[in-house]
């Protein structure tokens, strides 16, 4: 038995010298350790041995196995080295153009945002922006939101540990800093920095202390709208929103304004939309934004005379619109950045 094993290893070593390609390596491996390989056959013979002989032969077989494994490892190294060497020595044509870099595509939220902004651009709106880290005044006080309003609660809003000494408004000395809970703070910033009339849309990131699930994210996006002019009415609000909804969801989409409440608009509404182009959500009323006429108190707080100026405002959730347009059922897909998801929007 000992002799047989020594012979087997010697043969393997000898044969291995002629192996140069990966296919030859596989064939060689099968001949020795495959189901019908030479070493496998010897191992099967173990069953016929007597109890006393077994440990002795077992040891010999293990040694042979180790020797064969070493031969195989060395062969693999040799084959890989040869493969690399041959790849490197292939003739290179430096005059060929380099392969195109793989093209990326816009994130579905960016695409939806651009689509929405484009609809409003057609109505004369321009894009405005504001900071994500806000003071309490811009996010709440100037929007007529009282100190005890639930939205200002620590449970709902992410406050920063630091307070801020505002330079631009002496009447506000120290105030809390927070992550804006809505883009409505951009209404305030715009009214304070521009002369009406104007129409702006303000896209941006917002933050709330929400538990994350299929429809909630602590970080989400809104698009705010504000139109300040003389004599702006509810008819303008309806007209603007109806145009936007038809652009986004098709000419046969309809809107409905449901009375609601926001501290910064009066009257206030929830806008619902209904469209036959929404798959399983077709022809159902779906709530997609808050809106209303700018509360005279807010105009005053922002330095505009409510006798002269009036306005309309609205705020919509970008994720909600993108989910409806593309039939996406879980908000978390937007933030996981799985390319298999993202590629579908190329
Ligand atoms: N800011 C409100 C929200 O986040 C939406 C809104 C914007 C309502 C403008 C009315 C006017 O829910």
Tab-separated table of C-alpha atoms and ligand atoms in Angstrom:
chain	number	residue	atom	x	y	z
A	1	UNK	CA	0.000	0.000	0.000
A	2	UNK	CA	2.789	2.318	0.958
A	3	UNK	CA	4.474	1.676	-2.353
A	4	UNK	CA	1.277	2.171	-4.274
A	5	UNK	CA	0.765	5.588	-2.682
A	6	UNK	CA	4.354	6.667	-3.272
A	7	UNK	CA	3.986	5.610	-6.898
A	8	UNK	CA	0.737	7.616	-7.178
A	9	UNK	CA	2.336	10.798	-5.875
A	10	UNK	CA	5.375	10.347	-8.092
A	11	UNK	CA	3.177	9.901	-11.168
A	12	UNK	CA	1.137	12.965	-10.277
A	13	UNK	CA	4.251	15.047	-9.858
A	14	UNK	CA	5.576	13.863	-13.187
A	15	UNK	CA	2.321	14.524	-15.042
A	16	UNK	CA	1.948	17.937	-13.500
A	17	UNK	CA	5.021	19.119	-15.364
A	18	UNK	CA	3.116	19.062	-18.656
A	19	UNK	CA	0.107	21.114	-17.371
A	20	UNK	CA	0.138	24.689	-18.687
A	21	UNK	CA	-3.475	25.854	-19.143
A	22	UNK	CA	-6.422	26.131	-16.800
A	23	UNK	CA	-8.334	23.423	-18.722
A	24	UNK	CA	-5.397	21.044	-18.418
A	25	UNK	CA	-5.229	21.810	-14.726
A	26	UNK	CA	-8.903	20.899	-14.292
A	27	UNK	CA	-8.452	17.636	-16.181
A	28	UNK	CA	-5.377	16.744	-14.148
A	29	UNK	CA	-7.202	17.487	-10.906
A	30	UNK	CA	-10.058	15.179	-11.969
A	31	UNK	CA	-7.622	12.365	-12.756
A	32	UNK	CA	-6.200	12.459	-9.235
A	33	UNK	CA	-8.818	13.709	-6.784
A	34	UNK	CA	-12.040	13.612	-8.875
A	35	UNK	CA	-14.743	11.010	-8.071
A	36	UNK	CA	-12.867	8.435	-10.172
A	37	UNK	CA	-9.405	9.815	-9.496
A	38	UNK	CA	-6.449	7.664	-8.592
A	39	UNK	CA	-6.189	8.909	-5.013
A	40	UNK	CA	-9.950	8.634	-4.546
A	41	UNK	CA	-9.786	4.957	-5.610
A	42	UNK	CA	-7.130	4.194	-3.003
A	43	UNK	CA	-9.180	5.909	-0.335
A	44	UNK	CA	-12.203	3.786	-1.236
A	45	UNK	CA	-10.010	0.712	-0.670
A	46	UNK	CA	-9.800	1.655	3.029
A	47	UNK	CA	-13.145	-0.007	3.644
A	48	UNK	CA	-11.713	-3.473	2.935
A	49	UNK	CA	-8.862	-3.160	5.442
A	50	UNK	CA	-8.739	-4.767	8.858
A	51	UNK	CA	-9.260	-2.697	11.970
A	52	UNK	CA	-5.565	-2.823	12.878
A	53	UNK	CA	-4.327	-1.740	9.468
A	54	UNK	CA	-6.696	1.171	9.120
A	55	UNK	CA	-4.922	3.831	11.266
A	56	UNK	CA	-1.570	3.080	9.653
A	57	UNK	CA	-2.902	3.262	6.121
A	58	UNK	CA	-5.013	6.307	7.009
A	59	UNK	CA	-1.877	8.175	7.992
A	60	UNK	CA	-0.153	7.244	4.748
A	61	UNK	CA	-3.149	8.357	2.724
A	62	UNK	CA	-3.213	11.698	4.533
A	63	UNK	CA	0.416	12.275	3.684
A	64	UNK	CA	-0.219	11.447	0.063
A	65	UNK	CA	-3.218	13.779	0.052
A	66	UNK	CA	-1.113	16.614	1.422
A	67	UNK	CA	1.533	16.037	-1.222
A	68	UNK	CA	-1.119	16.092	-3.968
A	69	UNK	CA	-2.624	19.323	-2.578
A	70	UNK	CA	0.766	20.977	-2.691
A	71	UNK	CA	1.227	19.908	-6.293
A	72	UNK	CA	-2.191	21.347	-7.185
A	73	UNK	CA	-1.537	24.669	-5.415
A	74	UNK	CA	1.800	25.087	-7.184
A	75	UNK	CA	0.128	24.294	-10.517
A	76	UNK	CA	-2.600	26.896	-9.952
A	77	UNK	CA	0.039	29.507	-9.243
A	78	UNK	CA	1.902	28.547	-12.400
A	79	UNK	CA	-1.250	28.706	-14.563
A	80	UNK	CA	-2.301	32.113	-13.140
A	81	UNK	CA	1.145	33.576	-13.656
A	82	UNK	CA	1.056	32.400	-17.251
A	83	UNK	CA	-2.381	33.948	-17.791
A	84	UNK	CA	-1.287	37.338	-16.460
A	85	UNK	CA	1.911	37.266	-18.477
A	86	UNK	CA	0.011	36.507	-21.667
A	87	UNK	CA	-2.573	39.271	-20.994
A	88	UNK	CA	0.230	41.772	-20.482
A	89	UNK	CA	2.126	40.784	-23.570
A	90	UNK	CA	-0.888	41.109	-25.905
A	91	UNK	CA	-0.143	43.698	-28.560
A	92	UNK	CA	-1.485	47.095	-27.527
A	93	UNK	CA	-2.774	49.656	-30.015
A	94	UNK	CA	-2.463	53.067	-28.345
A	95	UNK	CA	-4.287	54.741	-31.222
A	96	UNK	CA	-7.587	53.006	-30.371
A	97	UNK	CA	-10.124	55.169	-28.492
A	98	UNK	CA	-10.552	54.195	-24.847
A	99	UNK	CA	-13.793	52.417	-24.028
A	100	UNK	CA	-16.642	54.785	-23.097
A	101	UNK	CA	-17.060	55.379	-19.393
A	102	UNK	CA	-20.357	53.820	-18.317
A	103	UNK	CA	-23.042	56.531	-18.424
A	104	UNK	CA	-24.804	57.319	-15.162
A	105	UNK	CA	-28.311	58.691	-14.851
A	106	UNK	CA	-30.171	61.121	-12.640
A	107	UNK	CA	-31.503	59.873	-9.338
A	108	UNK	CA	-35.303	59.439	-9.600
A	109	UNK	CA	-35.807	62.186	-7.009
A	110	UNK	CA	-33.633	64.608	-8.998
A	111	UNK	CA	-35.543	63.744	-12.150
A	112	UNK	CA	-38.890	64.274	-10.491
A	113	UNK	CA	-37.688	67.551	-8.985
A	114	UNK	CA	-36.549	68.833	-12.395
A	115	UNK	CA	-39.844	67.832	-13.955
A	116	UNK	CA	-41.817	69.639	-11.277
A	117	UNK	CA	-39.658	72.773	-11.468
A	118	UNK	CA	-40.025	72.812	-15.243
A	119	UNK	CA	-43.823	72.816	-14.977
A	120	UNK	CA	-43.721	75.831	-12.681
A	121	UNK	CA	-41.126	77.590	-14.828
A	122	UNK	CA	-43.715	77.603	-17.601
A	123	UNK	CA	-45.921	79.697	-15.302
A	124	UNK	CA	-43.190	82.237	-14.620
A	125	UNK	CA	-41.878	80.790	-11.356
A	126	UNK	CA	-38.135	80.977	-10.685
A	127	UNK	CA	-36.153	78.727	-8.349
A	128	UNK	CA	-35.195	79.938	-4.854
A	129	UNK	CA	-33.256	78.170	-2.134
A	130	UNK	CA	-32.678	78.387	1.598
A	131	UNK	CA	-30.510	76.676	4.208
A	132	UNK	CA	-31.275	73.266	5.719
A	133	UNK	CA	-30.075	74.422	9.133
A	134	UNK	CA	-32.527	77.128	10.137
A	135	UNK	CA	-33.340	79.314	13.076
A	136	UNK	CA	-36.579	78.812	14.921
A	137	UNK	CA	-37.758	82.194	13.716
A	138	UNK	CA	-37.571	81.404	9.978
A	139	UNK	CA	-39.034	77.942	10.408
A	140	UNK	CA	-41.857	78.789	12.816
A	141	UNK	CA	-42.298	82.283	14.324
A	142	UNK	CA	-42.309	84.227	11.075
A	143	UNK	CA	-44.781	81.661	9.753
A	144	UNK	CA	-47.218	82.558	12.504
A	145	UNK	CA	-46.659	79.241	14.267
A	146	UNK	CA	-47.128	79.764	18.026
A	147	UNK	CA	-44.594	78.556	20.585
A	148	UNK	CA	-46.839	75.730	21.774
A	149	UNK	CA	-47.643	74.383	18.301
A	150	UNK	CA	-47.042	70.597	18.190
A	151	UNK	CA	-44.763	70.906	15.132
A	152	UNK	CA	-42.242	72.761	17.328
A	153	UNK	CA	-42.062	69.941	19.847
A	154	UNK	CA	-38.703	68.272	20.508
A	155	UNK	CA	-40.450	65.016	19.583
A	156	UNK	CA	-41.082	66.237	16.048
A	157	UNK	CA	-38.255	68.612	15.259
A	158	UNK	CA	-34.504	68.014	15.329
A	159	UNK	CA	-32.991	70.894	17.313
A	160	UNK	CA	-29.284	71.649	17.313
A	161	UNK	CA	-27.565	71.887	20.694
A	162	UNK	CA	-26.337	75.436	20.009
A	163	UNK	CA	-28.299	78.654	20.070
A	164	UNK	CA	-27.648	81.363	17.564
A	165	UNK	CA	-27.208	85.083	18.033
A	166	UNK	CA	-28.882	86.586	15.021
A	167	UNK	CA	-27.178	89.554	13.446
A	168	UNK	CA	-29.882	90.392	10.946
A	169	UNK	CA	-32.775	90.949	13.317
A	170	UNK	CA	-32.049	92.796	16.555
A	171	UNK	CA	-35.439	91.955	18.048
A	172	UNK	CA	-34.402	88.291	18.099
A	173	UNK	CA	-31.474	87.863	20.407
A	174	UNK	CA	-30.714	84.233	21.058
A	175	UNK	CA	-32.668	81.609	19.257
A	176	UNK	CA	-32.628	77.889	18.750
A	177	UNK	CA	-31.159	76.345	15.615
A	178	UNK	CA	-32.867	73.388	14.027
A	179	UNK	CA	-33.060	71.282	10.888
A	180	UNK	CA	-35.913	72.756	8.877
A	181	UNK	CA	-39.084	70.693	9.061
A	182	UNK	CA	-40.449	72.136	5.831
A	183	UNK	CA	-39.337	74.383	2.976
A	184	UNK	CA	-41.808	77.087	4.081
A	185	UNK	CA	-38.863	78.891	5.723
A	186	UNK	CA	-37.819	79.836	2.163
A	187	UNK	CA	-41.099	81.782	1.863
A	188	UNK	CA	-39.925	84.000	4.709
A	189	UNK	CA	-36.395	84.402	3.363
A	190	UNK	CA	-37.736	85.350	-0.066
A	191	UNK	CA	-40.255	87.877	1.207
A	192	UNK	CA	-37.548	89.529	3.300
A	193	UNK	CA	-35.025	89.707	0.492
A	194	UNK	CA	-37.017	90.505	-2.635
A	195	UNK	CA	-39.476	93.129	-3.738
A	196	UNK	CA	-42.803	91.718	-4.887
A	197	UNK	CA	-44.293	90.827	-7.217
A	198	UNK	CA	-42.542	87.458	-7.587
A	199	UNK	CA	-43.242	83.781	-8.054
A	200	UNK	CA	-40.786	81.275	-6.659
A	201	UNK	CA	-40.497	77.514	-6.218
A	202	UNK	CA	-38.051	76.232	-3.603
A	203	UNK	CA	-36.966	72.604	-3.687
A	204	UNK	CA	-35.043	71.185	-0.774
A	205	UNK	CA	-34.325	68.700	1.939
A	206	UNK	CA	-36.383	68.649	5.143
A	207	UNK	CA	-36.046	66.779	8.410
A	208	UNK	CA	-38.484	65.451	10.959
A	209	UNK	CA	-38.145	63.132	13.904
A	210	UNK	CA	-40.161	60.424	12.166
A	211	UNK	CA	-39.706	56.710	12.660
A	212	UNK	CA	-38.629	55.275	9.290
A	213	UNK	CA	-41.058	52.958	7.483
A	214	UNK	CA	-42.300	52.385	3.919
A	215	UNK	CA	-43.847	55.860	3.699
A	216	UNK	CA	-41.869	57.904	6.276
A	217	UNK	CA	-38.290	59.042	6.304
A	218	UNK	CA	-36.631	61.340	8.846
A	219	UNK	CA	-35.065	63.062	5.849
A	220	UNK	CA	-37.241	63.869	2.861
A	221	UNK	CA	-37.735	66.531	0.203
A	222	UNK	CA	-40.317	69.182	-0.492
A	223	UNK	CA	-41.000	71.716	-3.178
A	224	UNK	CA	-42.422	74.977	-1.846
A	225	UNK	CA	-44.270	77.501	-3.963
A	226	UNK	CA	-44.928	81.176	-3.257
A	227	UNK	CA	-46.545	83.806	-5.440
A	228	UNK	CA	-46.787	87.333	-4.066
A	229	UNK	CA	-48.552	90.018	-6.056
A	230	UNK	CA	-51.439	92.429	-5.844
A	231	UNK	CA	-54.831	90.729	-5.924
A	232	UNK	CA	-53.785	87.042	-5.841
A	233	UNK	CA	-56.896	84.888	-5.303
A	234	UNK	CA	-58.004	81.313	-4.771
A	235	UNK	CA	-58.740	81.141	-8.496
A	236	UNK	CA	-54.995	81.653	-9.103
A	237	UNK	CA	-54.177	78.908	-6.599
A	238	UNK	CA	-56.520	76.478	-8.317
A	239	UNK	CA	-55.227	77.454	-11.741
A	240	UNK	CA	-51.568	76.977	-10.806
A	241	UNK	CA	-52.123	73.644	-9.081
A	242	UNK	CA	-54.403	72.322	-11.802
A	243	UNK	CA	-51.769	73.143	-14.425
A	244	UNK	CA	-49.035	71.415	-12.396
A	245	UNK	CA	-51.105	68.280	-11.851
A	246	UNK	CA	-52.051	67.985	-15.530
A	247	UNK	CA	-48.397	68.420	-16.549
A	248	UNK	CA	-47.274	65.721	-14.128
A	249	UNK	CA	-50.098	63.182	-14.197
A	250	UNK	CA	-51.707	63.713	-17.603
A	251	UNK	CA	-54.328	66.006	-19.122
A	252	UNK	CA	-57.213	64.055	-17.591
A	253	UNK	CA	-55.953	64.418	-14.011
A	254	UNK	CA	-58.165	66.457	-11.669
A	255	UNK	CA	-57.659	68.268	-8.391
A	256	UNK	CA	-59.774	68.853	-5.309
A	257	UNK	CA	-59.135	71.381	-2.511
A	258	UNK	CA	-60.190	70.192	0.946
A	259	UNK	CA	-60.395	72.748	3.788
A	260	UNK	CA	-57.582	72.284	6.275
A	261	UNK	CA	-55.390	74.311	8.619
A	262	UNK	CA	-51.866	75.712	8.506
A	263	UNK	CA	-50.791	78.614	10.737
A	264	UNK	CA	-49.306	80.465	7.742
A	265	UNK	CA	-52.172	80.275	5.232
A	266	UNK	CA	-55.759	81.477	5.443
A	267	UNK	CA	-57.793	79.822	4.092
A	268	UNK	CA	-55.807	76.568	4.045
A	269	UNK	CA	-56.367	73.409	2.028
A	270	UNK	CA	-55.134	69.916	1.395
A	271	UNK	CA	-54.953	69.330	-2.326
A	272	UNK	CA	-56.018	65.908	-3.568
A	273	UNK	CA	-55.431	64.611	-7.045
A	274	UNK	CA	-57.199	61.970	-9.096
A	275	UNK	CA	-55.894	60.523	-12.348
A	276	UNK	CA	-56.761	57.539	-14.553
A	277	UNK	CA	-53.034	57.023	-15.268
A	278	UNK	CA	-51.918	55.759	-11.886
A	279	UNK	CA	-52.208	51.977	-12.144
A	280	UNK	CA	-53.850	50.474	-9.085
A	281	UNK	CA	-54.235	53.982	-7.594
A	282	UNK	CA	-56.187	55.203	-10.627
A	283	UNK	CA	-59.330	57.236	-9.991
A	284	UNK	CA	-58.770	57.462	-6.243
A	285	UNK	CA	-58.394	60.824	-4.495
A	286	UNK	CA	-54.788	61.036	-3.264
A	287	UNK	CA	-53.595	63.749	-0.900
A	288	UNK	CA	-50.407	65.305	-2.213
A	289	UNK	CA	-49.888	68.793	-0.832
A	290	UNK	CA	-50.815	71.562	1.573
A	291	UNK	CA	-51.686	74.990	0.214
A	292	UNK	CA	-53.598	78.201	0.761
A	293	UNK	CA	-53.523	81.977	0.585
A	294	UNK	CA	-50.710	83.570	2.538
A	295	UNK	CA	-51.975	84.661	5.973
A	296	UNK	CA	-51.883	88.504	6.272
A	297	UNK	CA	-50.065	88.035	9.582
A	298	UNK	CA	-47.182	86.331	7.741
A	299	UNK	CA	-47.001	89.158	5.185
A	300	UNK	CA	-46.755	91.606	8.063
A	301	UNK	CA	-44.062	89.605	9.871
A	302	UNK	CA	-42.092	89.590	6.623
A	303	UNK	CA	-42.400	93.334	6.173
A	304	UNK	CA	-45.110	93.407	3.496
A	305	UNK	CA	-48.266	95.492	3.805
A	306	UNK	CA	-51.249	93.104	3.660
A	307	UNK	CA	-53.400	95.964	2.354
A	308	UNK	CA	-51.267	96.054	-0.750
A	309	UNK	CA	-49.915	92.525	-1.140
A	310	UNK	CA	-51.498	89.106	-1.236
A	311	UNK	CA	-50.169	85.688	-2.070
A	312	UNK	CA	-50.624	82.005	-2.527
A	313	UNK	CA	-48.387	79.257	-1.157
A	314	UNK	CA	-48.124	75.508	-1.457
A	315	UNK	CA	-45.787	72.733	-0.343
A	316	UNK	CA	-45.557	69.235	-1.766
A	317	UNK	CA	-43.582	66.125	-0.882
A	318	UNK	CA	-41.173	65.154	-3.638
A	319	UNK	CA	-40.942	61.485	-2.624
A	320	UNK	CA	-44.717	61.131	-2.694
A	321	UNK	CA	-44.915	62.479	-6.259
A	322	UNK	CA	-41.985	60.327	-7.444
A	323	UNK	CA	-43.573	57.234	-5.872
A	324	UNK	CA	-46.878	57.916	-7.636
A	325	UNK	CA	-45.298	58.707	-11.009
A	326	UNK	CA	-43.091	55.592	-11.003
A	327	UNK	CA	-45.244	53.183	-8.981
A	328	UNK	CA	-42.633	52.847	-6.219
A	329	UNK	CA	-44.028	51.278	-3.056
A	330	UNK	CA	-41.311	51.944	-0.467
A	331	UNK	CA	-39.707	55.322	0.241
A	332	UNK	CA	-36.517	53.631	1.495
A	333	UNK	CA	-35.581	52.616	-2.066
A	334	UNK	CA	-34.665	56.249	-2.736
A	335	UNK	CA	-31.916	56.323	-0.150
A	336	UNK	CA	-30.399	52.835	-0.351
A	337	UNK	CA	-28.655	53.593	-3.637
A	338	UNK	CA	-28.980	50.065	-4.975
A	339	UNK	CA	-27.911	50.409	-8.611
A	340	UNK	CA	-30.462	47.788	-9.685
A	341	UNK	CA	-33.160	50.222	-8.516
A	342	UNK	CA	-31.480	53.370	-9.795
A	343	UNK	CA	-30.772	51.954	-13.281
A	344	UNK	CA	-34.477	51.578	-13.941
A	345	UNK	CA	-34.738	55.345	-14.297
A	346	UNK	CA	-32.077	55.713	-16.996
B	1	LIG	N1	-45.340	73.446	5.056
B	1	LIG	C1	-46.507	72.607	4.990
B	1	LIG	C2	-46.086	71.170	5.392
B	1	LIG	O1	-44.921	70.893	5.478
B	1	LIG	C3	-47.099	72.568	3.609
B	1	LIG	C4	-47.628	73.903	3.164
B	1	LIG	C5	-46.851	74.766	2.435
B	1	LIG	C6	-48.943	74.260	3.466
B	1	LIG	C7	-47.344	75.995	2.009
B	1	LIG	C8	-49.450	75.474	3.023
B	1	LIG	C9	-48.643	76.315	2.310
B	1	LIG	O2	-46.942	70.338	5.640
